[in-house]
Coordinates of C-alpha atoms and ligand atoms in Angstrom, one line a residue:
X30 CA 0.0 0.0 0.0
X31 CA 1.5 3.4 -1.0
X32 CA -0.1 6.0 1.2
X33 CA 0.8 9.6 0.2
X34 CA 0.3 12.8 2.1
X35 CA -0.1 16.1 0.6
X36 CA -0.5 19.4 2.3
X37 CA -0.9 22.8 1.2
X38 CA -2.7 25.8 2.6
X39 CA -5.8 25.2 1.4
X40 CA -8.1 22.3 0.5
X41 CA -8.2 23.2 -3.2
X42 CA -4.5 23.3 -3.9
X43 CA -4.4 20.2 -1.3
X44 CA -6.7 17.9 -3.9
X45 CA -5.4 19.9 -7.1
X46 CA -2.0 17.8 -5.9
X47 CA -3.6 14.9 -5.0
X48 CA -4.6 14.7 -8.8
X49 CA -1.5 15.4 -10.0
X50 CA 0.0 12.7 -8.3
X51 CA -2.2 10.1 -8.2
X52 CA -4.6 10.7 -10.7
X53 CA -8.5 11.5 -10.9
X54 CA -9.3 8.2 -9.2
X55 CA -7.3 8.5 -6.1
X56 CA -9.0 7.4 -3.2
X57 CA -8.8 10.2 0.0
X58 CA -8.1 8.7 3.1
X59 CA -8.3 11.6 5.6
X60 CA -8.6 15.1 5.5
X61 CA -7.5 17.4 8.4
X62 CA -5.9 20.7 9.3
X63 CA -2.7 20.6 10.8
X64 CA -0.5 23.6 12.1
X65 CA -2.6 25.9 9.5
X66 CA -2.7 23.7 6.8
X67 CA -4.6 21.0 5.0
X68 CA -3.6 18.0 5.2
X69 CA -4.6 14.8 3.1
X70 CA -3.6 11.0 2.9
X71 CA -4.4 9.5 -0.6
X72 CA -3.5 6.5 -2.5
X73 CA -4.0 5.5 -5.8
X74 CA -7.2 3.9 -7.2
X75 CA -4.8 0.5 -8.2
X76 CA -3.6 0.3 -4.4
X77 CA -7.0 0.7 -2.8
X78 CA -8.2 -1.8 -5.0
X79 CA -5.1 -4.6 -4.2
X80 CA -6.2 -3.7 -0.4
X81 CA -9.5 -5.4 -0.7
X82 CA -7.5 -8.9 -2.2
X83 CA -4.4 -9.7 -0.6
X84 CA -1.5 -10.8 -3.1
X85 CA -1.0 -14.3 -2.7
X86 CA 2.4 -14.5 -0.8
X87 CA 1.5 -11.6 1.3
X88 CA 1.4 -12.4 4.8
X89 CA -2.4 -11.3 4.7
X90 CA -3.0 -14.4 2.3
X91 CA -1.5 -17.2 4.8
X92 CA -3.3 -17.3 8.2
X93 CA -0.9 -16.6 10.9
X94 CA 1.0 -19.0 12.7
X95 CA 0.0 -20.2 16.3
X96 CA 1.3 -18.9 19.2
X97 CA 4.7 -21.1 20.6
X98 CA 2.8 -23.2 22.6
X99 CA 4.1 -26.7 21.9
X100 CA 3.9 -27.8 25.6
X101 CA 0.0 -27.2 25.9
X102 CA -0.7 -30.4 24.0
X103 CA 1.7 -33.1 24.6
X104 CA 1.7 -31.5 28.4
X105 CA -2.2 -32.9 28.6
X106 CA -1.6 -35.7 26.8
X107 CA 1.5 -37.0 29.3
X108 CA -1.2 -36.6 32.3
X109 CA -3.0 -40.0 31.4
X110 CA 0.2 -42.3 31.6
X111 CA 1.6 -40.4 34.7
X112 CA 0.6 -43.4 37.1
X113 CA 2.5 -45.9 34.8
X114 CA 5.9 -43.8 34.1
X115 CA 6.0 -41.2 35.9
X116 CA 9.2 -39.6 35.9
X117 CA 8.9 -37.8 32.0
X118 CA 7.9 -34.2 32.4
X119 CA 6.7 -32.8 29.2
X120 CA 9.5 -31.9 27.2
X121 CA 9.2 -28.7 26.2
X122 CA 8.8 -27.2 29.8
X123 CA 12.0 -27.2 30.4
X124 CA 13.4 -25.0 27.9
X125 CA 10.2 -22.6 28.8
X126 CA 11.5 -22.2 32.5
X127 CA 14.8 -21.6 31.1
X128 CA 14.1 -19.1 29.2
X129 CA 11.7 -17.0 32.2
X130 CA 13.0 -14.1 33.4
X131 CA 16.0 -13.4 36.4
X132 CA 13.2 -12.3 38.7
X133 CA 11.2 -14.8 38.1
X134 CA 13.5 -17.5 39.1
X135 CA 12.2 -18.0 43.2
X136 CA 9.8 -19.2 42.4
X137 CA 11.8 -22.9 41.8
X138 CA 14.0 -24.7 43.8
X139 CA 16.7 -22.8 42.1
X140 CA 15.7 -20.1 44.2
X141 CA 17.6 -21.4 47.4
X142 CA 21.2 -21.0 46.3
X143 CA 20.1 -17.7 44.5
X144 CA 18.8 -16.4 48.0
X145 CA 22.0 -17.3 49.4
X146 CA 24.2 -15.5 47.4
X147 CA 21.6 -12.2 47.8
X148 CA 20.2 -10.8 50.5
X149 CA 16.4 -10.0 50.7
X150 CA 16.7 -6.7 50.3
X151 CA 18.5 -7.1 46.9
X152 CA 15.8 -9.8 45.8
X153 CA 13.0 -7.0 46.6
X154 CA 15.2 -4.5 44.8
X155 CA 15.6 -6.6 41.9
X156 CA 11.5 -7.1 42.0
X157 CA 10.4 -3.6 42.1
X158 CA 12.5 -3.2 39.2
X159 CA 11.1 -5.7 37.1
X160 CA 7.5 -4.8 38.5
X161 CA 8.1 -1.1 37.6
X162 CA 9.8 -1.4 33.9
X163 CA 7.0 -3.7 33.3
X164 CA 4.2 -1.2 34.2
X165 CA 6.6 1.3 32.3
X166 CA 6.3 -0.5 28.9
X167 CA 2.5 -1.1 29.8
X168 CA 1.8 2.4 30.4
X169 CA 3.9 3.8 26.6
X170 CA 1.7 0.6 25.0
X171 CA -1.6 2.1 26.6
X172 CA -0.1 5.7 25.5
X173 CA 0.5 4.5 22.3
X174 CA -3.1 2.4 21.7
X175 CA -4.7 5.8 22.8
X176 CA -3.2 8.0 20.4
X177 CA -4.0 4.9 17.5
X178 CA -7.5 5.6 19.0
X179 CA -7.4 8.9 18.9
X180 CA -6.4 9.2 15.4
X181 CA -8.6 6.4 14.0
X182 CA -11.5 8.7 15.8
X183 CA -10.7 11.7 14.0
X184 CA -10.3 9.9 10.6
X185 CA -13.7 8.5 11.6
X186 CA -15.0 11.8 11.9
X187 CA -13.6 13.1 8.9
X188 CA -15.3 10.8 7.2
X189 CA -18.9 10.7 8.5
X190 CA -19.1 14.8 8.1
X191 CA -17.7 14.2 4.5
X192 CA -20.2 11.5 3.7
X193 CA -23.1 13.7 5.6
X194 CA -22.4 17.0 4.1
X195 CA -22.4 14.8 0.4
X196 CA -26.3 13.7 1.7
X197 CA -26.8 17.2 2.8
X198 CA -25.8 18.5 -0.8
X199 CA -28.7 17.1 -2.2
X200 CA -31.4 17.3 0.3
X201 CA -30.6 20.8 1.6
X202 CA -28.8 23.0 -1.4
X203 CA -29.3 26.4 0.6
X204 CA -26.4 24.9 2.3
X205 CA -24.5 24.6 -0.8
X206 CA -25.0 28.1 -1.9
X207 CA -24.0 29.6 1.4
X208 CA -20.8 27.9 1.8
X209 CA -19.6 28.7 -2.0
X210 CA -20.5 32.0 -1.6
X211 CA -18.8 32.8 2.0
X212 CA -15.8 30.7 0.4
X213 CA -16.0 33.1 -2.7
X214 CA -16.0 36.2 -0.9
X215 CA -13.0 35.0 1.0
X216 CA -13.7 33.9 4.2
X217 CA -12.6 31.1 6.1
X218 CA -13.8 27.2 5.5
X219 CA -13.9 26.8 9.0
X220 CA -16.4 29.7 10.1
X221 CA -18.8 28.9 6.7
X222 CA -18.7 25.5 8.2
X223 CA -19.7 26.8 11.6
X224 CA -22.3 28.6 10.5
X225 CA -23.8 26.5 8.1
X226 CA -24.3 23.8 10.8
X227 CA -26.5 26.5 12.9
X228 CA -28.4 27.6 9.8
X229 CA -32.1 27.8 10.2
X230 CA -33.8 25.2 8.4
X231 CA -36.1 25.8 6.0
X232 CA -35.1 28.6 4.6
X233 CA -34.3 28.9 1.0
X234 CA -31.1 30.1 -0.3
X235 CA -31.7 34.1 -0.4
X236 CA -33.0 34.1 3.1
X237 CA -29.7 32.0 4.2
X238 CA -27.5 34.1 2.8
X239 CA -29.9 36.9 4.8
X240 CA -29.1 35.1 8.2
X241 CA -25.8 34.7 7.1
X242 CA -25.0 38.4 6.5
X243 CA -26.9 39.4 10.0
X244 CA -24.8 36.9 11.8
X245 CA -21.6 38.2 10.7
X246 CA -22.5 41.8 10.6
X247 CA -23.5 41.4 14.2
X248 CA -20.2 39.9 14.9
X249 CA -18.0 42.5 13.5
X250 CA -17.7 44.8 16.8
X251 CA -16.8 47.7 15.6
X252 CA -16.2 51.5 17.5
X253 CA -19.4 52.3 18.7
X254 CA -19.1 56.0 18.8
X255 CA -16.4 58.1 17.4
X256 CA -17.1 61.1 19.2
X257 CA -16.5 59.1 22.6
X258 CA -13.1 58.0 20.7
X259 CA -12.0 61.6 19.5
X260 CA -13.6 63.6 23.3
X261 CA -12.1 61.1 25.0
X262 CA -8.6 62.0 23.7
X263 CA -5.6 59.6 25.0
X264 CA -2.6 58.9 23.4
X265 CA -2.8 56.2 20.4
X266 CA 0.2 54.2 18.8
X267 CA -0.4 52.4 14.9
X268 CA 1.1 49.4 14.8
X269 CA 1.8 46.8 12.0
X270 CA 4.2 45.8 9.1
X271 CA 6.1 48.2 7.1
X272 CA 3.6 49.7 4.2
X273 CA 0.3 48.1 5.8
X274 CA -0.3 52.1 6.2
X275 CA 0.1 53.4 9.8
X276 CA 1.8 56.6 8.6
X277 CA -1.2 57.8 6.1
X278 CA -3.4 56.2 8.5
X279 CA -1.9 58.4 11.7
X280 CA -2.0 61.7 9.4
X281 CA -5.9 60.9 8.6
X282 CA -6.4 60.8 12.1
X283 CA -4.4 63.6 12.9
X284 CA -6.7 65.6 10.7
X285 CA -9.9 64.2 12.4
X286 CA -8.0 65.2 15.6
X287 CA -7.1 69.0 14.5
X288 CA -10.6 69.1 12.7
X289 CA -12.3 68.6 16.8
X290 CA -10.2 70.3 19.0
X291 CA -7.9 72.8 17.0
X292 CA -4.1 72.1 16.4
X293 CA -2.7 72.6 19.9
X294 CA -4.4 70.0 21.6
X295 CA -2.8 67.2 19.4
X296 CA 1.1 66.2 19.2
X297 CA 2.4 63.5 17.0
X298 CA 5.3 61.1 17.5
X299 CA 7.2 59.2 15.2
X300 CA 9.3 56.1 16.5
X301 CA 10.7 55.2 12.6
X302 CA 14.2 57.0 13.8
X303 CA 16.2 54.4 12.1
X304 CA 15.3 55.2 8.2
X305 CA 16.3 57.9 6.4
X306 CA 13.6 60.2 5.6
X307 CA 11.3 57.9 7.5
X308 CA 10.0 60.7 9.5
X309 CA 9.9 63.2 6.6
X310 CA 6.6 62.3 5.6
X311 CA 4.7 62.6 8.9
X312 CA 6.7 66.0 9.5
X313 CA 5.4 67.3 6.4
X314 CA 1.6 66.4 7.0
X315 CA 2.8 68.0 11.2
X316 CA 3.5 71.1 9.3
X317 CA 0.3 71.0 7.0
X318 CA -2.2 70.2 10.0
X319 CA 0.4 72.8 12.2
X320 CA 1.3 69.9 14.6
X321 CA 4.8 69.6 16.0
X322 CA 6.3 66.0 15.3
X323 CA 8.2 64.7 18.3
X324 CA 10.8 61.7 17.3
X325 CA 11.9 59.4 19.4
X326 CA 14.7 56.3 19.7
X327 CA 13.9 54.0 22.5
X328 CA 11.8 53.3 25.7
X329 CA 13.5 55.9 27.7
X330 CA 13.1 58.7 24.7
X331 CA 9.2 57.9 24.4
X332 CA 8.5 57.9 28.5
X333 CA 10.0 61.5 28.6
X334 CA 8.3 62.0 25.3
X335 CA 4.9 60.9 26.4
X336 CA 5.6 62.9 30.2
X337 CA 6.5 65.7 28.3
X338 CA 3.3 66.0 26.5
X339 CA 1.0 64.8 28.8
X340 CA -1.2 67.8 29.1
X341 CA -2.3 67.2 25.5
X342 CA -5.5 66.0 24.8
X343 CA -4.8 63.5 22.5
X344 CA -0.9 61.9 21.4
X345 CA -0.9 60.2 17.8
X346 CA 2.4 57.4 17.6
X347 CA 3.4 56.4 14.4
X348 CA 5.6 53.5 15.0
X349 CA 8.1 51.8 12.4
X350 CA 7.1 48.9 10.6
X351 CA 8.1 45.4 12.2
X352 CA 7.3 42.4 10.1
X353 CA 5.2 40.2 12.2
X354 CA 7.8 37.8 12.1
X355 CA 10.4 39.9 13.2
X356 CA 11.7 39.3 17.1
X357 CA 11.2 43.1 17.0
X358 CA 7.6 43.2 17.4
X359 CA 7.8 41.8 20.8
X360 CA 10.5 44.0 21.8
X361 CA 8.0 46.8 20.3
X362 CA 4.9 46.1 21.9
X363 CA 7.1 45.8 25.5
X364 CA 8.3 49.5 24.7
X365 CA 5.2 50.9 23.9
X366 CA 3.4 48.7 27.1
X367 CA 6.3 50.1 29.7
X368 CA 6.3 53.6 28.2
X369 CA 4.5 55.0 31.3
X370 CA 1.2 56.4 29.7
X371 CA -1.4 54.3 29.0
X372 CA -0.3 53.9 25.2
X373 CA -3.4 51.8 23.2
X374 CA -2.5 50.5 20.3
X375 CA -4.0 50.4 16.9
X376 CA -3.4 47.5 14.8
X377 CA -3.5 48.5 10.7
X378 CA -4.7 45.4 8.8
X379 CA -3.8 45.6 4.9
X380 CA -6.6 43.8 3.6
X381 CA -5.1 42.7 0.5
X382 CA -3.3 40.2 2.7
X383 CA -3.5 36.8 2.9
X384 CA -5.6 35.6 6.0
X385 CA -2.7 33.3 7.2
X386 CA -0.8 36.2 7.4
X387 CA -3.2 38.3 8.9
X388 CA -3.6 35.8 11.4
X389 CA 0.1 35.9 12.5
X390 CA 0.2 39.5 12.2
X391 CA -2.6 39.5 15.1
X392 CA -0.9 36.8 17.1
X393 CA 2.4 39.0 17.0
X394 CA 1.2 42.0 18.0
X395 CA -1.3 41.3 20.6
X396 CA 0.5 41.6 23.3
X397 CA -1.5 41.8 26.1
X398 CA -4.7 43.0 24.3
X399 CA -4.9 45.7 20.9
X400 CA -7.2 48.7 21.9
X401 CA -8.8 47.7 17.9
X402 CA -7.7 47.6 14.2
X403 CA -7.9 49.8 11.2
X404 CA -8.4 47.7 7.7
X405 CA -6.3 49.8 4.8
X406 CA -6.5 49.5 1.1
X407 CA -9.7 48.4 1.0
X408 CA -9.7 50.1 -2.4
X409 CA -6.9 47.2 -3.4
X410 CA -8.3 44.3 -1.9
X411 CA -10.2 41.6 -4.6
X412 CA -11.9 40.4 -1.5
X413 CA -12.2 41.4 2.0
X414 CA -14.0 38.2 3.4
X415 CA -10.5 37.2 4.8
X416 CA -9.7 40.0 6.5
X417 CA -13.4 40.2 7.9
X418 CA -12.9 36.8 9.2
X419 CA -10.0 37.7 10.8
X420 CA -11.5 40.3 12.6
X421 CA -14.5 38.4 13.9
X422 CA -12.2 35.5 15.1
X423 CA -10.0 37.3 17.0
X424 CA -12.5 39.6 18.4
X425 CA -11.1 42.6 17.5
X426 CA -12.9 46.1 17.7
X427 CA -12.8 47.9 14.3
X428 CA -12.3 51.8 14.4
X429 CA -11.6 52.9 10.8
X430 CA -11.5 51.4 7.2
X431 CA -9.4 53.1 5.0
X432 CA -9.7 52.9 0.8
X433 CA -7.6 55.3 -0.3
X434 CA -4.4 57.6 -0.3
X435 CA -5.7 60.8 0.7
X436 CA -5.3 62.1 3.9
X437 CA -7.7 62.9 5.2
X438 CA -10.9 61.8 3.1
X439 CA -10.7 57.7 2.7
X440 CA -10.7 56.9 6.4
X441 CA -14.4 55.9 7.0
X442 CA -16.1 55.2 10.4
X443 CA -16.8 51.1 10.3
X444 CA -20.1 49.9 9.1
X445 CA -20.7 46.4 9.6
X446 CA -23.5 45.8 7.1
X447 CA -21.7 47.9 4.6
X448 CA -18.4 45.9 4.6
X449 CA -20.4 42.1 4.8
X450 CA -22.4 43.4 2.0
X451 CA -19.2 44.4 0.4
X452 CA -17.7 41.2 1.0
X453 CA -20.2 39.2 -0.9
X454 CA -20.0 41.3 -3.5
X455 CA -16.3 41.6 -4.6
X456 CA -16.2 37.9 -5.0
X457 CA -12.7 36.6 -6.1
X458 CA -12.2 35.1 -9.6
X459 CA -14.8 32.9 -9.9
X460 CA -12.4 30.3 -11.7
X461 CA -9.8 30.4 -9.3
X462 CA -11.8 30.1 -6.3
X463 CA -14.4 27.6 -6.9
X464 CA -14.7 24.3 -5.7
X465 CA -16.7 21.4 -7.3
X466 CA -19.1 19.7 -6.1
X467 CA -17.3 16.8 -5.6
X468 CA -15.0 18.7 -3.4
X469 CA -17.2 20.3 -1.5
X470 CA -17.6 17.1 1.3
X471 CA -13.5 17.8 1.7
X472 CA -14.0 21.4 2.5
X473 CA -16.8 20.4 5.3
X474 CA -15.1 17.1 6.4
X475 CA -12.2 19.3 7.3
X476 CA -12.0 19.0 11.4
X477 CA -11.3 22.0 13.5
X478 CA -10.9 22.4 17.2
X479 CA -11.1 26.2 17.0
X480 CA -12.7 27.5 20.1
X481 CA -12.8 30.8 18.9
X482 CA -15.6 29.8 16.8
X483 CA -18.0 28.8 19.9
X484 CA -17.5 32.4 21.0
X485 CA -19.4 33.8 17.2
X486 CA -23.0 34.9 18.5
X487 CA -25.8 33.6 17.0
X488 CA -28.9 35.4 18.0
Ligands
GDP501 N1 -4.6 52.3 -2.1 C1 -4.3 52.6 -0.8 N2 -3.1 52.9 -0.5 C2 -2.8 53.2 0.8 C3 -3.8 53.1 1.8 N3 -3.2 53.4 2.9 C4 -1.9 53.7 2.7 N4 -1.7 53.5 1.4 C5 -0.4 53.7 0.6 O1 0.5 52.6 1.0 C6 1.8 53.1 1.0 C7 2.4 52.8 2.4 O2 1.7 53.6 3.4 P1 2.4 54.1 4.7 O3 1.4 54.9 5.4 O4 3.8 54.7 4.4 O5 2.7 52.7 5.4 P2 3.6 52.4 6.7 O6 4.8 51.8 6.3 O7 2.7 51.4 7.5 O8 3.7 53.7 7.5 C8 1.8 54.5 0.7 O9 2.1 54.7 -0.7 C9 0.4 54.9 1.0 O10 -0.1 56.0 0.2 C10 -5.1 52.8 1.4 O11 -6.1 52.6 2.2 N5 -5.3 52.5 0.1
MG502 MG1 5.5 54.6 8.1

C-alpha cells in the first residue's frame, strides 16, 4: 500500500495535488488541518483496489502461525500415563522455564542457592525493578493504543461529516449556496462550516444568505461612537508591518483630531528613527495640519516624550514597521506597554493580505490586548471576506476602514452591514476560487478544534 500525504494551505491546492500525483481516481483517506494547513492521505485507485485482495504471498493471504505453545498439547496428553511412568515431564517445559526471566527465578527450587548468594533486600530490589519497567512499557503501549485511538476517531470523523455533508448537498442546497458564496468572498472554511451547521432550516437560499449576512455583521464589533473615541482624547500608537499604512493612517487621524479640537491639543510622535527620511513624511503632514512631530529612539526617549506632553489631549504614535515575524515586534509592543502612559494600540490590517498572514500579524502583535484595528487598502483588496474573518475570530474592535491615499478623506467610520455586503460582492475570480461539487464534502469534512468559533453569537 503506498499511502501519500499532501499538504498545502488550502483544500483546493491540497486535492489539485492529490490529482496530480495520483490521478483522478485516487482514493482520500483523511482530510484534516494541521498547524494551519490541509492536510490529506491518498493512495492510488490501483492500491485501494489490491487492499480489498491480498497478493498471494503476502502475509495477509496465509493465516498466521499459532502462538509457541508446543507444551500445551503433549503436556495434557503426558497426564493420562503419569501413574505408569511417571518420571517424564513434558519436554518442552524445560526450555520454557529456562528461558523465564532473572526475577522470576524464586519461584523454583533454584531459588535457594540464588537467596544465598543475595540478600532479601536485593531480591526486593531486583523485583520492584522488574515490577516497575514492566508497568513502564504497559503504560507507553496504553499511550500508544490511545493515540491509535485517537487518530482512528478523528479519521472517523472526517469521514462521517464528508459522507453527511455529500447527503446534505442534495437534500438541503441552501447549504450549498452559502458555503460557495462565504468561500468566494473570502472567508474562512472553517467559520462557513460553523455557520452553516447553525443555519435555520427551511429557509431557502436568499434568506440563508440573509441570516448569514446578519450573523456576521452582528459579529463585526466595531467603535461604537467616534465622538467618545476623538472627546475622550488619550494617546494612540499604529502598529503593523512596514507599508500596511500606519503613517497615512496616523496623518488621517491627525486631521480628524485637529478638525475637533484645533491644532494645539494634538502632538504626534514618530518612533521610525532608524530610516532615512522615515519621519519626513509625517513632519510634512505636522506642518500642514500645524502639529509639531516629536521623534523618538527608545523606551526611555518615548516615556520622557509621552511625560513631556502629557497635558495634550490626544498623542498620535506612528511606530516603524516590524514584520510580524520579526523578534522586534515583541520587543516593540514591550516598549510601547512600559512607556509609562497608557499607550493603546491600533493594529492597521492591509486587507489585500492573505488571512494566514493576517492571522500571524494579530498573534504577533497582541501583546497583552490591541485597543482595535484599522483595515487599509480596502480600495486594493479583490476580496475582503478574509480580512473580515480575521476580525471576527480574534474579536477585535474595528475603528476605521481606509480605501484610499488621501489624507484625510478615505478613512471611513466602520459599518458592519456595509463591509459584509461588500464582501459578498467583490467575489474573487470565480475560476480560481471555486470548488466542485465533488469537493465540497472535503472542505466540510475538514475537522477543526477552533474555540474561537463557539465564542461567534448567534442570536
Ligand atoms: N490604495 C491605498 N493605498 C494606501 C492606503 N493606505 C496607505 N496607502 C499607501 O500605502 C503606502 C504605504 O503607506 P504608509 O502609510 O507609508 O505605510 P507604513 O509603512 O505602514 O507607514 C503609501 O504609498 C500609502 O499612500 C489605502 O487605504 N489604500
Ligand atoms: Mg510609516
Amino acid at each position: 500500500m503506498n499511502v501519500k500525504k499532501f499538504t498545502a494551505p488550502t483544500s483546493r491546492e491540497a486535492l489539485r495535488k492529490v490529482r496530480e500525483a495520483l490521478g483522478p481516481d485516487a482514493v482520500i483517506l483523511s482530510n484534516r488541518q494541521a498547524d494551519g494547513e490541509i492536510e490529506i492521505l491518498a493512495l492510488a485507485n490501483e492500491d485501494a483496489a489490491s487492499l480489498a485482495m491480498p497478493a498471494p504471498h503476502s502475509p495477509m493471504a496465509e493465516p498466521p502461525p499459532l502462538l509457541d505453545l508446543p507444551t500445551a498439547a503433549p503436556a495434557a496428553r503426558a497426564e493420562a500415563p503419569r501413574a505408569a511412568a511417571p518420571a517424564p515431564r513434558a519436554p518442552a517445559a524445560a526450555p520454557r522455564r529456562a528461558a523465564a526471566p532473572v526475577a522470576a527465578a524464586p519461584a523454583y527450587a533454584s531459588a535457594a542457592p540464588v537467596a544465598a548468594a543475595m540478600s532479601a533486600d536485593q531480591i526486593n530490589a531486583m523485583v520492584a525493578a522488574a515490577v516497575a519497567s514492566a508497568k513502564e512499557s504497559a503504560a507507553a503501549e496504553m499511550m500508544g493504543m490511545m493515540n491509535e485511538i485517537r487518530a482512528m476517531r478523528g479519521m472517523m470523523e472526517t469521514q462521517l461529516a464528508e459522507i453527511s455533508w455529500g447527503a446534505t448537498q442534495s437534500r438541503e442546497p441552501q447549504k450549498t449556496a452559502v458555503l460557495r458564496e462565504m468561500l468566494a468572498a473570502g472567508f474562512s472554511a472553517s467559520l462557513a462550516r460553523y455557520l452553516i451547521e447553525k443555519l435555520p432550516a427551511n429557509r431557502d437560499a436568499a434568506d440563508s444568505m440573509r441570516w448569514i449576512k446578519s450573523v456576521l455583521s452582528r459579529n463585526l464589533s466595531v467603535m461604537s461612537n467616534e465622538d467618545a473615541l476623538l472627546d475622550q482624547g488619550g494617546v494612540f500608537a499604529l502598529v503593523g508591518p512596514t507599508g500596511v499604512g500606519k503613517t497615512t493612517s496616523t496623518a488621517k487621524l491627525a486631521a480628524r483630531c485637529v478638525m475637533r479640537h484645533g491644532p494645539d491639543k494634538l502632538a504626534l510622535i514618530t518612533t521610525d528613527a532608524y530610516r532615512i527620511g522615515a519621519h519626513e513624511q509625517l513632519r510634512i503632514y505636522g506642518k500642514i495640519l500645524g502639529v509639531m512631530v516629536h521623534s523618538v529612539k527608545d523606551e526611555a526617549d518615548l516615556r520622557i516624550a509621552l511625560k513631556e506632553l502629557k497635558n495634550k489631549h490626544t498623542v498620535l504614535i506612528d511606530t516603524v514597521g516590524v514584520s510580524q515575524r520579526d523578534q522586534m515586534v515583541t520587543e516593540q509592543v514591550s516598549m510601547l506597554q512600559g512607556a509609562g502612559a497608557n499607550v493603546k494600540r491600533l493594529l492597521c490590517l492591509n486587507a489585500t493580505a492573505t488571512q494566514e498572514t493576517l492571522n500571524e500579524v494579530v498573534r504577533a502583535y497582541q501583546g497583552s490586548g490591541l485597543a482595535g484595528c484599522i483595515m487599509t487598502k480596502l480600495d486594493e483588496a479583490a476580496a475582503i471576506g478574509n480580512v473580515l474573518d480575521v476580525v471576527i475570530r480574534q474579536k477585535l474592535n474595528l475603528f476605521y476602514v481606509s480605501n484610499g491615499q488621501r489624507v484625510p478623506e478615505d478613512l471611513h467610520l466602520a459599518d458592519p452591514a456595509y463591509l459584509i455586503d461588500r464582501a459578498f460582492k467583490l467575489k474573487r475570480d470565480a475560476a480560481a476560487s471555486q470548488f466542485l461539487d465533488a469537493e465540497l464534502p472535503l472542505v466540510m469534512g475538514a475537522g477543526t478544534s477552533d474555540s474561537a468559533l463557539r465564542e461567534v453569537h448567534l442570536g
